[in-house]
Coordinates of C-alpha atoms and ligand atoms in Angstrom, one line a residue:
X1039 CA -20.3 11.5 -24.7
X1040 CA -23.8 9.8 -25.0
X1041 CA -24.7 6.7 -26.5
X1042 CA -28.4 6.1 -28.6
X1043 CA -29.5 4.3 -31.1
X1044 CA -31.6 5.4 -34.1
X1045 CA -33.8 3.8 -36.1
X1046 CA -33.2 4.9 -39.9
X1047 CA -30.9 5.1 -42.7
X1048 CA -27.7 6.8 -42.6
X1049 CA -28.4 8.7 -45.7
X1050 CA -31.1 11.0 -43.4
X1051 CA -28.6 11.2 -41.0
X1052 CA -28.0 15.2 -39.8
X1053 CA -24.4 15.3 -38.3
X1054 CA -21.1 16.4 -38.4
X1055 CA -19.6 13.0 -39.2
X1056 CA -21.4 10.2 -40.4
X1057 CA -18.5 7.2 -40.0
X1058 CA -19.8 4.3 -42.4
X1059 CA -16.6 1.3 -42.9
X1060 CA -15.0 -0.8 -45.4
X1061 CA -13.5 -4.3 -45.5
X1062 CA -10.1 -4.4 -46.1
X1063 CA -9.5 -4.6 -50.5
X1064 CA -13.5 -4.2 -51.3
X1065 CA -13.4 -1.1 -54.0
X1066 CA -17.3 -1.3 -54.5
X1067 CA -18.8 -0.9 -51.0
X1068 CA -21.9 -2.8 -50.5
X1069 CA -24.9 -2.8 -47.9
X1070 CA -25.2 0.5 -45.4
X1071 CA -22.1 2.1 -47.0
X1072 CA -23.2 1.2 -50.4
X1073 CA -26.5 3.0 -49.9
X1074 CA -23.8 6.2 -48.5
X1075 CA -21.7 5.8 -51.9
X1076 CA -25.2 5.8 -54.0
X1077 CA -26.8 9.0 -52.5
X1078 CA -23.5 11.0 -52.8
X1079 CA -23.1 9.6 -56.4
X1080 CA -20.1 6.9 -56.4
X1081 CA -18.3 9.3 -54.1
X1082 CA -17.3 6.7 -51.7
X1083 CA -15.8 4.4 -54.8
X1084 CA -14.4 6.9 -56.8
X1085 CA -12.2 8.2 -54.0
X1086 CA -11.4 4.8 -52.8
X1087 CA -9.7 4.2 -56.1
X1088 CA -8.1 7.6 -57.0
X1089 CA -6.3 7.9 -53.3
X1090 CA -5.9 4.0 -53.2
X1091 CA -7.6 3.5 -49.4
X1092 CA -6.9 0.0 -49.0
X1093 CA -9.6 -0.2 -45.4
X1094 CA -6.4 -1.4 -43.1
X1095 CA -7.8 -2.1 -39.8
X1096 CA -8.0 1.6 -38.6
X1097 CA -7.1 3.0 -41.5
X1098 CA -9.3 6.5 -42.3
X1099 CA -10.6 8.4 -45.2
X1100 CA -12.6 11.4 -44.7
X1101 CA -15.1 13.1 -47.5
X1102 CA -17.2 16.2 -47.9
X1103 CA -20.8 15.7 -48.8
X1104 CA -21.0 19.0 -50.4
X1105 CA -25.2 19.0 -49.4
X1106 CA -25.4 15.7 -51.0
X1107 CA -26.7 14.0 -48.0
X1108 CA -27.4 16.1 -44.1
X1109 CA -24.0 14.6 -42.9
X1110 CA -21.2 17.2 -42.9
X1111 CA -18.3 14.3 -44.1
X1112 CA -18.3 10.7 -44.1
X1113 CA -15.7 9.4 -42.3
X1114 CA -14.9 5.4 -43.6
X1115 CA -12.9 3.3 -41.2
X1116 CA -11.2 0.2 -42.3
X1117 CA -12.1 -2.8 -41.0
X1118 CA -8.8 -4.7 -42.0
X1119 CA -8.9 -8.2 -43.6
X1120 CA -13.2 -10.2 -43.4
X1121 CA -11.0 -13.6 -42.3
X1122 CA -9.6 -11.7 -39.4
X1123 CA -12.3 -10.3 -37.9
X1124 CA -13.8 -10.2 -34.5
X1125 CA -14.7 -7.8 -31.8
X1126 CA -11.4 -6.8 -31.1
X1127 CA -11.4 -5.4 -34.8
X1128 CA -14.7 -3.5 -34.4
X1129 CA -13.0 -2.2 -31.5
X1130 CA -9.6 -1.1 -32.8
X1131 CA -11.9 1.1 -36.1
X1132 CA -14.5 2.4 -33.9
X1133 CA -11.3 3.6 -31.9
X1134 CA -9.6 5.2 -34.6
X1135 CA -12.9 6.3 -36.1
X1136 CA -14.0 8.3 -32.7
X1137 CA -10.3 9.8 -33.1
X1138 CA -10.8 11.0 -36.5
X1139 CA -14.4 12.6 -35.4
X1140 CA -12.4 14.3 -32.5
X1141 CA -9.7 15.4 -34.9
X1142 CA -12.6 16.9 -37.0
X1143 CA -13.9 18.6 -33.8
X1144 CA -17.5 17.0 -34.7
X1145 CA -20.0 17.0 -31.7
X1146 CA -22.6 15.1 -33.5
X1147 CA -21.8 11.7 -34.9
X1148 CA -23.4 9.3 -36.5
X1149 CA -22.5 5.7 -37.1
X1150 CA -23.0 2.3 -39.0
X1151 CA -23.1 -0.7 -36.4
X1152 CA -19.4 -2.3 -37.3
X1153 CA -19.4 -5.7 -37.9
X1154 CA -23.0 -6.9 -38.2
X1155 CA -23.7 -9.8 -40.3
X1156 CA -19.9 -10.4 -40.2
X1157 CA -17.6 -12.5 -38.3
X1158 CA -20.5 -14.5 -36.4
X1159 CA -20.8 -11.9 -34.2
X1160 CA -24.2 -10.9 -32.0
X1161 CA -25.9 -7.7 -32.7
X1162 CA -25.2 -6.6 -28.9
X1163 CA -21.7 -7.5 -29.0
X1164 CA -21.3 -5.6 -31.9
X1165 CA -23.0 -2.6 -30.3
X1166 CA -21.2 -3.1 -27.4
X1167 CA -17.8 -3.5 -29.3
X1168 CA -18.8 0.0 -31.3
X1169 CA -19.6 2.1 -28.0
X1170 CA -16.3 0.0 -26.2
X1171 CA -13.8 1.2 -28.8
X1172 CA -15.3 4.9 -29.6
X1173 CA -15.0 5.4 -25.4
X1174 CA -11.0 4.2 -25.1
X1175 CA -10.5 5.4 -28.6
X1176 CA -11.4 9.1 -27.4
X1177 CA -9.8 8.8 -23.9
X1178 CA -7.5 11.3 -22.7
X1179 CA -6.3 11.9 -19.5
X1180 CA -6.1 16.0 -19.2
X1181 CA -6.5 16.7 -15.4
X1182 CA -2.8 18.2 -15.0
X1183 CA -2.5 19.7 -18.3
X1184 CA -2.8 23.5 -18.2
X1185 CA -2.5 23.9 -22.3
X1186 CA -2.1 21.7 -24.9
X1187 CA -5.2 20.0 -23.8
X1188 CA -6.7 17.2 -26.2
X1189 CA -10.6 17.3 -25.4
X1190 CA -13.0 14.6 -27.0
X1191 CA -15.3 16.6 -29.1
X1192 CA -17.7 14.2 -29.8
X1193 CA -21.6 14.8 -27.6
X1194 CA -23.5 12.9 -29.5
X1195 CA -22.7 9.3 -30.7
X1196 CA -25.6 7.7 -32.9
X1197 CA -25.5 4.2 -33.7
X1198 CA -28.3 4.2 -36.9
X1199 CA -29.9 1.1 -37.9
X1200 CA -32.9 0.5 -40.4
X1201 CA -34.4 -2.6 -39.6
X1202 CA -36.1 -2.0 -36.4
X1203 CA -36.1 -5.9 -34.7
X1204 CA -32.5 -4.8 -33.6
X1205 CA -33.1 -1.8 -31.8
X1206 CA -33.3 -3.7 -28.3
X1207 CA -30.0 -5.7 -28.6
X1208 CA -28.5 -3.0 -29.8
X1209 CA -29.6 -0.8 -26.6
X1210 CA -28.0 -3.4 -24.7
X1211 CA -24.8 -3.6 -26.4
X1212 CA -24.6 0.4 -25.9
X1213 CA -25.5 0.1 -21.9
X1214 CA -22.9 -2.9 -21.3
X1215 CA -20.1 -1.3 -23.6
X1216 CA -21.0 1.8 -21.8
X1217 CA -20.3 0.2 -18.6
X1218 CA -17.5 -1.6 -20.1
X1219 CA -15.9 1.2 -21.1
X1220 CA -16.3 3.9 -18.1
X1221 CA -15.2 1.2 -16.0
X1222 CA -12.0 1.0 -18.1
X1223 CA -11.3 4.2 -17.9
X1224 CA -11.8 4.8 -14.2
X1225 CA -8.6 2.0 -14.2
X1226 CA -6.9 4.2 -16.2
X1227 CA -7.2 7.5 -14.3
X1228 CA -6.3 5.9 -11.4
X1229 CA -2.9 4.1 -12.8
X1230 CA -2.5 7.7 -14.8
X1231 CA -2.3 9.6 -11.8
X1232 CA 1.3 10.7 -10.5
X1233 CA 2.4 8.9 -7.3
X1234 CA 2.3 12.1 -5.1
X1235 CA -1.7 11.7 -5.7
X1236 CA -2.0 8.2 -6.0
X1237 CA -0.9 7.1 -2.3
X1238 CA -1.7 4.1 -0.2
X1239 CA -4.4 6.3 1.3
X1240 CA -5.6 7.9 -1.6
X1241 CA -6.5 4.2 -2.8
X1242 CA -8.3 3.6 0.4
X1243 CA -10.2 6.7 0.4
X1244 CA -11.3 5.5 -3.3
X1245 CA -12.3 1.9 -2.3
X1246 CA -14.4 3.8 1.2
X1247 CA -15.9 5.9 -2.0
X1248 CA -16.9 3.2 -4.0
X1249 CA -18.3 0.9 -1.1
X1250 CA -20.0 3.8 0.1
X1251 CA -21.6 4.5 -3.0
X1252 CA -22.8 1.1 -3.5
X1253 CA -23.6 -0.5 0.2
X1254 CA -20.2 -2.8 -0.1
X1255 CA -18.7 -3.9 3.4
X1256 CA -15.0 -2.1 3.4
X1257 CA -12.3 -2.8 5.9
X1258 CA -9.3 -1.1 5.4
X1259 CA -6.3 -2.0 8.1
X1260 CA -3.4 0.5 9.0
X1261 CA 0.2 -0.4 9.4
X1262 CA -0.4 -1.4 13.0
X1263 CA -3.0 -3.6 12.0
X1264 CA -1.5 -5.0 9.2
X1265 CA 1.4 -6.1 11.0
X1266 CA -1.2 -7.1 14.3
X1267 CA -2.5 -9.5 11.6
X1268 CA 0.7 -11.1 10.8
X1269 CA 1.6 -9.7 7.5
X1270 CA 4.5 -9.8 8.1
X1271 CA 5.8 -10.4 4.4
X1272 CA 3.7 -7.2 3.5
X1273 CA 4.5 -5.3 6.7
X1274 CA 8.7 -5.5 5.7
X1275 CA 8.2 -4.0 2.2
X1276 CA 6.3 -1.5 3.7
X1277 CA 8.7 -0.5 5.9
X1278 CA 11.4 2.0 4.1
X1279 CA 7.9 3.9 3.0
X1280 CA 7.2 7.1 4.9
X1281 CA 3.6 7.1 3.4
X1282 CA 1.1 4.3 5.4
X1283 CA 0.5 1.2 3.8
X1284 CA -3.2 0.5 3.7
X1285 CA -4.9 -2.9 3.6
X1286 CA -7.9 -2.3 1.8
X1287 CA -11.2 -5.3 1.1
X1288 CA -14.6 -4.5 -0.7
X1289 CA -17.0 -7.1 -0.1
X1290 CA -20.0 -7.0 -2.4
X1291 CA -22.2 -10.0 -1.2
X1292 CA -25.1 -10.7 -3.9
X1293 CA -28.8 -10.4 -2.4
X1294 CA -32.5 -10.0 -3.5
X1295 CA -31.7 -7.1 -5.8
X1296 CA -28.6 -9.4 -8.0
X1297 CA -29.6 -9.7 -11.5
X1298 CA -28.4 -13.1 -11.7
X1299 CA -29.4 -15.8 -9.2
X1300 CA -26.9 -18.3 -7.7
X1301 CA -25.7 -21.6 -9.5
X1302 CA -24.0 -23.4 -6.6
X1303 CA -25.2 -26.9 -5.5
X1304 CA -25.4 -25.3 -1.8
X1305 CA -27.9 -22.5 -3.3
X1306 CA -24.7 -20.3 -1.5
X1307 CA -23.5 -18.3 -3.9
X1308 CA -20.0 -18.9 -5.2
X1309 CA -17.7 -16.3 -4.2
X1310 CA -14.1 -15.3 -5.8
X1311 CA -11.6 -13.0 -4.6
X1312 CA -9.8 -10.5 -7.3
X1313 CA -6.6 -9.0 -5.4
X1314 CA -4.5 -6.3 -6.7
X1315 CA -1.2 -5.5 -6.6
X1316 CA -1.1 -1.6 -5.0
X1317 CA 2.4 -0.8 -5.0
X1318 CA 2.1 3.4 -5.4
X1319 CA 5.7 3.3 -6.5
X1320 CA 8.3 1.0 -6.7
X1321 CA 11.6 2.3 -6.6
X1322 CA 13.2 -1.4 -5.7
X1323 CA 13.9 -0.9 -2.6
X1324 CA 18.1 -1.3 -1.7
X1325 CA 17.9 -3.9 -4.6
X1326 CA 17.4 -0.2 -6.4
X1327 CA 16.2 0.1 -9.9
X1328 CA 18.1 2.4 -12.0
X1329 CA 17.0 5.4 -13.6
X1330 CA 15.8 4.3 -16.9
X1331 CA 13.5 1.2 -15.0
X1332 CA 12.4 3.4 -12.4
X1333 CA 10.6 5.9 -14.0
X1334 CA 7.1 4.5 -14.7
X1335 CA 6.6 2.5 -11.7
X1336 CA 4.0 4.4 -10.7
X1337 CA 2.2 2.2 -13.2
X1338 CA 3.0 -0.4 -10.4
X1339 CA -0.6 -0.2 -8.7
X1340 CA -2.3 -1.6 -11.9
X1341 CA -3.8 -4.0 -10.5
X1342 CA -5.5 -2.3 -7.8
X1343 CA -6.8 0.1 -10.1
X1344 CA -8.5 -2.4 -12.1
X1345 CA -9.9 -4.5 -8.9
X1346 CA -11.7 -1.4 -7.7
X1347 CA -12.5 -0.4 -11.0
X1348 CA -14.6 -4.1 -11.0
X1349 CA -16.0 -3.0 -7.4
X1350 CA -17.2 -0.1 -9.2
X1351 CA -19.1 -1.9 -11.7
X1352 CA -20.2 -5.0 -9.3
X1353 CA -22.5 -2.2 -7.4
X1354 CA -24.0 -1.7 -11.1
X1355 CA -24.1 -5.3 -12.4
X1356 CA -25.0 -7.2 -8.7
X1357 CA -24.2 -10.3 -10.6
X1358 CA -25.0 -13.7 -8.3
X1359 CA -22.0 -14.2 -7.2
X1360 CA -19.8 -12.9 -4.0
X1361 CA -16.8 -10.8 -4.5
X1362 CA -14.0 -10.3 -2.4
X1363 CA -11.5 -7.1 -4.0
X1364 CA -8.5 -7.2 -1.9
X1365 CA -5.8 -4.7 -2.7
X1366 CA -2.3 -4.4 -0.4
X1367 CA -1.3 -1.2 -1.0
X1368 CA 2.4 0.6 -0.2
X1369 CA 4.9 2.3 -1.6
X1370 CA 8.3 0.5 -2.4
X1371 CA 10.9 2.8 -1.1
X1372 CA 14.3 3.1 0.3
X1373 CA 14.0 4.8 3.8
X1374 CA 16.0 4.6 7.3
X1375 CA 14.0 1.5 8.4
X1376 CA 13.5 -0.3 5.0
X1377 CA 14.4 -4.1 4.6
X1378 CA 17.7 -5.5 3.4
X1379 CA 18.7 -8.3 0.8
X1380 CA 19.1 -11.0 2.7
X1381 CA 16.3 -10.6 5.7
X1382 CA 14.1 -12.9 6.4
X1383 CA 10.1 -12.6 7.5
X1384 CA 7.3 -15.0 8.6
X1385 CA 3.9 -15.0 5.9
X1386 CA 0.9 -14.7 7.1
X1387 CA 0.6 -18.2 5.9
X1388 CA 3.3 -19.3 8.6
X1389 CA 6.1 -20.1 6.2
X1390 CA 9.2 -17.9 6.0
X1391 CA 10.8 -16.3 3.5
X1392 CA 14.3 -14.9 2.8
X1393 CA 14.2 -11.3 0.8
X1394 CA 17.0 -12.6 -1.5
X1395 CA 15.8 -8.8 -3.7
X1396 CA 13.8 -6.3 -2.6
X1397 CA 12.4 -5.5 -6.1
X1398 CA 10.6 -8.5 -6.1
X1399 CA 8.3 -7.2 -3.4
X1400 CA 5.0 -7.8 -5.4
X1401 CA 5.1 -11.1 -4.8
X1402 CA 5.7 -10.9 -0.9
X1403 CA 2.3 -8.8 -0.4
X1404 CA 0.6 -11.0 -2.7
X1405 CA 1.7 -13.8 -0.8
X1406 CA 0.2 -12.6 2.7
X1407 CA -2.9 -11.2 0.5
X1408 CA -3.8 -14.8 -1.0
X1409 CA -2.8 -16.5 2.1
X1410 CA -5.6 -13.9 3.4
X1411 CA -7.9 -14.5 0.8
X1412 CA -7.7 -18.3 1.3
X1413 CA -8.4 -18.0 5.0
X1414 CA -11.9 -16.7 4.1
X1415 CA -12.4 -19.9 2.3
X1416 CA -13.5 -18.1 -1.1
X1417 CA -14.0 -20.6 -4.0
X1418 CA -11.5 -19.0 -6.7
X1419 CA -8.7 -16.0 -6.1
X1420 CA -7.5 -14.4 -9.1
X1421 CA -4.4 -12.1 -8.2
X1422 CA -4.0 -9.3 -11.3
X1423 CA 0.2 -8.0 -10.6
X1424 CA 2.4 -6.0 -12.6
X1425 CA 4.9 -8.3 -11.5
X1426 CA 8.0 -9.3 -13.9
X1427 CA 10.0 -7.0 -16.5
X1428 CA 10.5 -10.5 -17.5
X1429 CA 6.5 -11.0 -18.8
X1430 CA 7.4 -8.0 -20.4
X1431 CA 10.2 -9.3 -22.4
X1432 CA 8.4 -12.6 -23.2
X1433 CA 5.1 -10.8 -24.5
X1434 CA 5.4 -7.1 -25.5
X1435 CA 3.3 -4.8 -25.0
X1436 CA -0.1 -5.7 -25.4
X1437 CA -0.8 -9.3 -24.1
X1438 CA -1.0 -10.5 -20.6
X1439 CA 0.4 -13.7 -19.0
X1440 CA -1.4 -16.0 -17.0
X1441 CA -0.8 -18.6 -15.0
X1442 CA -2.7 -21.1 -13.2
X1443 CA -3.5 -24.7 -11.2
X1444 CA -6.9 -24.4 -12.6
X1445 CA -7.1 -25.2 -16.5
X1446 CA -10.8 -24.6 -16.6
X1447 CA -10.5 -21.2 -14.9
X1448 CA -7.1 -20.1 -17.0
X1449 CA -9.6 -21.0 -20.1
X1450 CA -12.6 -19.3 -19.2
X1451 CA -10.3 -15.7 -18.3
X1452 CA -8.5 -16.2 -21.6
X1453 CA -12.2 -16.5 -23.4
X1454 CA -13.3 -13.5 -21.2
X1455 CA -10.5 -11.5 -22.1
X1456 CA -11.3 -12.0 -26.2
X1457 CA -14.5 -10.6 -25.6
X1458 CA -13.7 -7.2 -24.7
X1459 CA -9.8 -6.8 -26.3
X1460 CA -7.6 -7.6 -23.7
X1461 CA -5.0 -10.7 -24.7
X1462 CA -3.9 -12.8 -22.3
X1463 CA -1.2 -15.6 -23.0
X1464 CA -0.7 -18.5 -20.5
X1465 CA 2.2 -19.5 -19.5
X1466 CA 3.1 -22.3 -17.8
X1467 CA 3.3 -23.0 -13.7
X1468 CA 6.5 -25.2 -14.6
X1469 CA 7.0 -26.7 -10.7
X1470 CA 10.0 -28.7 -11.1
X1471 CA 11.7 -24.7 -11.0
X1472 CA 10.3 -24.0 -7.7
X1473 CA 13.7 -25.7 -6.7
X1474 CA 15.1 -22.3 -7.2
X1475 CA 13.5 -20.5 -4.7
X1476 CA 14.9 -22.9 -2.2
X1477 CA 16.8 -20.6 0.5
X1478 CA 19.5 -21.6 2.8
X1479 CA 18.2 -20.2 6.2
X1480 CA 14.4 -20.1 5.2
X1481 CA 11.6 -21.8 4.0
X1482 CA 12.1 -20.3 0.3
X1483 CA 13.5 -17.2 -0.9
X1484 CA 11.6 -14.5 -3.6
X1485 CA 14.2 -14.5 -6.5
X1486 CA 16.1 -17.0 -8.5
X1487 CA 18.4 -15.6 -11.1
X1488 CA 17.7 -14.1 -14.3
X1489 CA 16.1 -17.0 -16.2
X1490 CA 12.3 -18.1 -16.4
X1491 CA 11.3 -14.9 -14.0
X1492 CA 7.7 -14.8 -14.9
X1493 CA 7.5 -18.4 -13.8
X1494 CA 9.0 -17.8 -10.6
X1495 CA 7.2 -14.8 -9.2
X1496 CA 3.9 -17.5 -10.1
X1497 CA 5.4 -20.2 -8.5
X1498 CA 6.2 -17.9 -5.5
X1499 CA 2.6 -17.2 -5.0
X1500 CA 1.5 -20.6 -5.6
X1501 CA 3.3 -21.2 -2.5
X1502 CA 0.6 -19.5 -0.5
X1503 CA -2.7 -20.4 -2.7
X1504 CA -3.2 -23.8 -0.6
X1505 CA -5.9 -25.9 -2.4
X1506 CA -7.6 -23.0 -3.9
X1507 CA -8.2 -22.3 -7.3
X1508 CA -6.3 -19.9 -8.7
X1509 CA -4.8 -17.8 -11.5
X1510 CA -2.6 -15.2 -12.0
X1511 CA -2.7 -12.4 -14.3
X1512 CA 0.4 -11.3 -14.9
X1513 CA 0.4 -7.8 -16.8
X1514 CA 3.5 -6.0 -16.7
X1515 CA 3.1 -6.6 -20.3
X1516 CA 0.4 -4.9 -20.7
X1517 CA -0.8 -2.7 -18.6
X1518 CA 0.4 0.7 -20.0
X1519 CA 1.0 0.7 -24.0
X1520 CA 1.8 3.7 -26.7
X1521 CA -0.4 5.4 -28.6
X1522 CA -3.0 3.1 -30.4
X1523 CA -6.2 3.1 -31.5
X1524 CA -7.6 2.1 -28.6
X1525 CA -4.9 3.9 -26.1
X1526 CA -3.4 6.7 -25.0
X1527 CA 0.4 6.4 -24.5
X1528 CA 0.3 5.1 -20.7
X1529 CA -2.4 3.3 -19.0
X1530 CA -4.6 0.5 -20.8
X1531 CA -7.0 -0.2 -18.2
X1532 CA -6.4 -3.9 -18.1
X1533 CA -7.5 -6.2 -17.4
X1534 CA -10.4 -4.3 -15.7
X1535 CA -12.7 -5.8 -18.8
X1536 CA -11.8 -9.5 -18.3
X1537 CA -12.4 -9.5 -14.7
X1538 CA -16.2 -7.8 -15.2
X1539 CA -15.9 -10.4 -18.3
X1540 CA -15.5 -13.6 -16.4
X1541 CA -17.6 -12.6 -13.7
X1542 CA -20.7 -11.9 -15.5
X1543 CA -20.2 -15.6 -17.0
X1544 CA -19.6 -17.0 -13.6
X1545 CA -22.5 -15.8 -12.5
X1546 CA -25.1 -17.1 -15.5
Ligands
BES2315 N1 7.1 -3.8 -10.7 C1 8.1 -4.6 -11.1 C2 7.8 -5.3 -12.4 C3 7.7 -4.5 -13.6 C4 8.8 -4.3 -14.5 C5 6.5 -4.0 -14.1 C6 8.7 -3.6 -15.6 C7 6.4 -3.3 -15.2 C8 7.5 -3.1 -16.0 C9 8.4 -5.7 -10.0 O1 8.2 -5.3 -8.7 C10 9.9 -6.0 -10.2 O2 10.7 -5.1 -10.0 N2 10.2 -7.2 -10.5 C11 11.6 -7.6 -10.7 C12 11.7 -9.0 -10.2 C13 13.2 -9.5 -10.1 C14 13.9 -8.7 -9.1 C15 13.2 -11.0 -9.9 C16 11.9 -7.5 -12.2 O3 11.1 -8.0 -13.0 O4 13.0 -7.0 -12.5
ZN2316 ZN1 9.9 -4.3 -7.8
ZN2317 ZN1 6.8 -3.9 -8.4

């Protein structure tokens, strides 16, 4: 699908679909789609009334032009409610409207800029909400279907604007949304993919790939190595895995060629470390999951797909800032050799730790990967885990928690996160529970209970974050969703967008 902008009216348009919108309750449609309704006669109005479209958010009507205009149909998406709206809205109808085009099997689309003059919003972030939605809208992943295979039809997508002073913001709205959006959905191929592709190895072949491409330094340690480094806590979940754990780092170190120059007093740039949860499966370990939670833990590498989905776009971007992507990656499994309840291992950070479950192994590699990431003295660390069914039952579907000892940072994610759909909720780092995790033969143990287990798995990281600032992004909640406008049922991506997000601010 490619992305250009035209300057011109919609009216001269030549398409299959021209997709012109609607605020939610207007019956008389004004300014682009107003000019539509007038040179098809009062189409537009006339069917708004007879077959009562109300313009929900999302909501689609399509109409024959019968010659009237060069467009095929008009497709009109509803905007939902004018008080409501923001970029997440443009998103969410430029999603549904891309659907409707595939559903029509149009190649050549046409389409108004959603949103501008509305909401506040930029020209380019309206652009770069349109081209954002229409790419996750139109996602599908197809690569092991043999029939039954849903294609996105759509070649050509035309954003058309008349007045001719927007054409260069708009341009950049497309290239950023572009990026935005191919970036998402290289996340969510990755988490997509069965766990018979998607090994340990398979993620370190793809981080070499992506280094490779872009002249990153990549280091990627086998089980020897990891446990030679005194990973210990990482090394004993790995353990009942036949497949090889990998430890996998990207380094993308900003030079001459970054688009952005340094901020930092020391003229060094800053540097921040993303690190993803990789676990290719997680079956629980002998603290076994049953059926019904198992299935779907393949999802359980979310967070390593979106890391090297950032990597991927850092080697575009080369914003001014350093990034370390750090990504433990194993398989949770149940063989001859795999850890029990109850055993206890030293961190890489030197504290010890009793395995009081199994299940909660996310937070054990994640421990020796921050303690790693602090060790290389990086100015922030931002861990991204599907860790807790708990997160799940405290936000749904669709929102992410965060936690972290740095309000400014927590802040600045959330904002990032707004600006390209992807909610996240913070919740709090509540210390005065960490006296749950206190074990009877050990320093601490990984699991407290059934209450407040968001919380904990935080505050069992914390542990190993020293002085550095941090967050958390928890997104068991969010990291695979049903079928909506802007997803496929399974893998959302997130919260590949926020990281790219916050790091393109941190870098102005
Ligand atoms: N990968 C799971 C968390 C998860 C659950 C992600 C549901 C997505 C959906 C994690 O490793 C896990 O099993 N956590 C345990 C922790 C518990 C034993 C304290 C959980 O949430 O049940
Ligand atoms: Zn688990
Ligand atoms: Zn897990």
């Amino acid at each position: 699908m490619k992305f250009v902008v035209t300057c011109g009216s919609l009216t001269e348009q030549e398409c299959d679909v021209l997709i012109v919108n609607l605020f939610q309750g207007v019956k008389q449609p004004g300014g682009a789609t107003g000019a539509v309704d007038k040179a098809l006669d009062g189409l537009i109005s006339k069917t708004i009334k007879e077959e009562e479209f109300e313009a929900r958010l999302g909501e689609t009507l399509v109409l024959h032009t019968h010659g009237k205009i060069p467009a095929k149909r008009v497709l009109i998406v509803g905007l939902g409610p004018k008080e409501e709206f923001d970029i997440t809205k443009i998103m969410r109808a430029a999603g549904a409207a891309g659907r409707g085009c595939t559903k029509l099997r149009a190649r050549q689309v046409s389409s108004i800029l959603h949103g501008a003059g509305a909401g506040g919003l930029s020209t380019q972030e309206c652009a770069k909400g349109t081209v954002l939605g229409t790419i996750l809208g139109t996602y599908e992943f197809n690569r092991l279907k043999t029939e039954d295979v849903k294609q996105n039809t759509i070649q050509t997508f035309r954003i058309t604007e008349l007045s001719s002073e927007k054409l260069v913001d708009i341009q950049s709205g497309i290239d950023y949304g572009e990026l935005l959006g191919e970036s998402i959905c290289f996340a969510r191929d990755l988490v997509n993919e069965p766990s018979n592709v998607v090994t340990p190895s398979y993620l370190a072949e793809v981080a070499k790939e992506i280094a490779r491409d872009n002249g990153f330094e990549c280091t990627i340690l086998n089980r020897n190595e990891i446990e030679k480094a005194g990973m210990e806590l990482f090394s004993a979940v790995a353990r009942g895995a036949s497949q090889e754990p990998r430890f996998i780092e990207i380094k993308y170190q900003p030079d001459e060629r970054s688009a952005l120059t340094p901020i930092s007093k020391t003229n060094k740039p800053r540097s921040i470390a993303i690190i993803g949860k990789g676990i290719t499966f997680d079956s629980g370990g002998y603290s076994l999951k049953s059926h019904g939670s198992m299935y779907g833990m393949k999802d359980d590498m979310s967070g390593a797909a979106a890391v090297l989905a950032v990597m991927r776009a850092m080697g575009k971007l080369r914003p001014g800032v350093a990034i370390t992507a750090i990504i433990p990656a194993t398989e949770n499994a149940i063989g001859s050799n795999a850890i029990h309840p109850g055993d206890v291992f030293k961190s890489l950070a030197g504290k010890t730790v009793e395995v009081s479950n199994t299940d909660a192994e996310g937070r054990l590699i994640l421990a020796d990967a921050v303690a790693y990431a602090t060790r290389q003295q990086v100015g922030e660390i931002i861990d991204c885990a599907t860790l807790t069914g708990a997160c799940v039952t405290a936000l749904g579907q669709e929102i992410s928690g965060i936690f972290s000892n740095d309000q400014t940072l927590a802040n600045k994610l959330i904002e990032a996160g707004k600006s390209c759909g992807e909610y996240l909720w913070q919740l709090p780092l509540h210390r005065d529970y960490k006296k749950k995790l206190k074990s009877n033969i050990a320093d601490m143990k990984n699991t407290a209970g059934g209450e407040a287990g968001a919380i904990l798995g935080a505050l069992f990281i914390e542990n190993f974050v020293g002085n550095t600032s941090w967050a958390h992004i928890d997104l068991s909640s969010a990291s695979v969703d049903e079928d909506t406008e802007l997803t496929r049922k399974g893998a959302t991506g997130v919260p590949t967008g926020t990281l790219i997000e916050y790091i393109l601010r941190s870098a102005k």
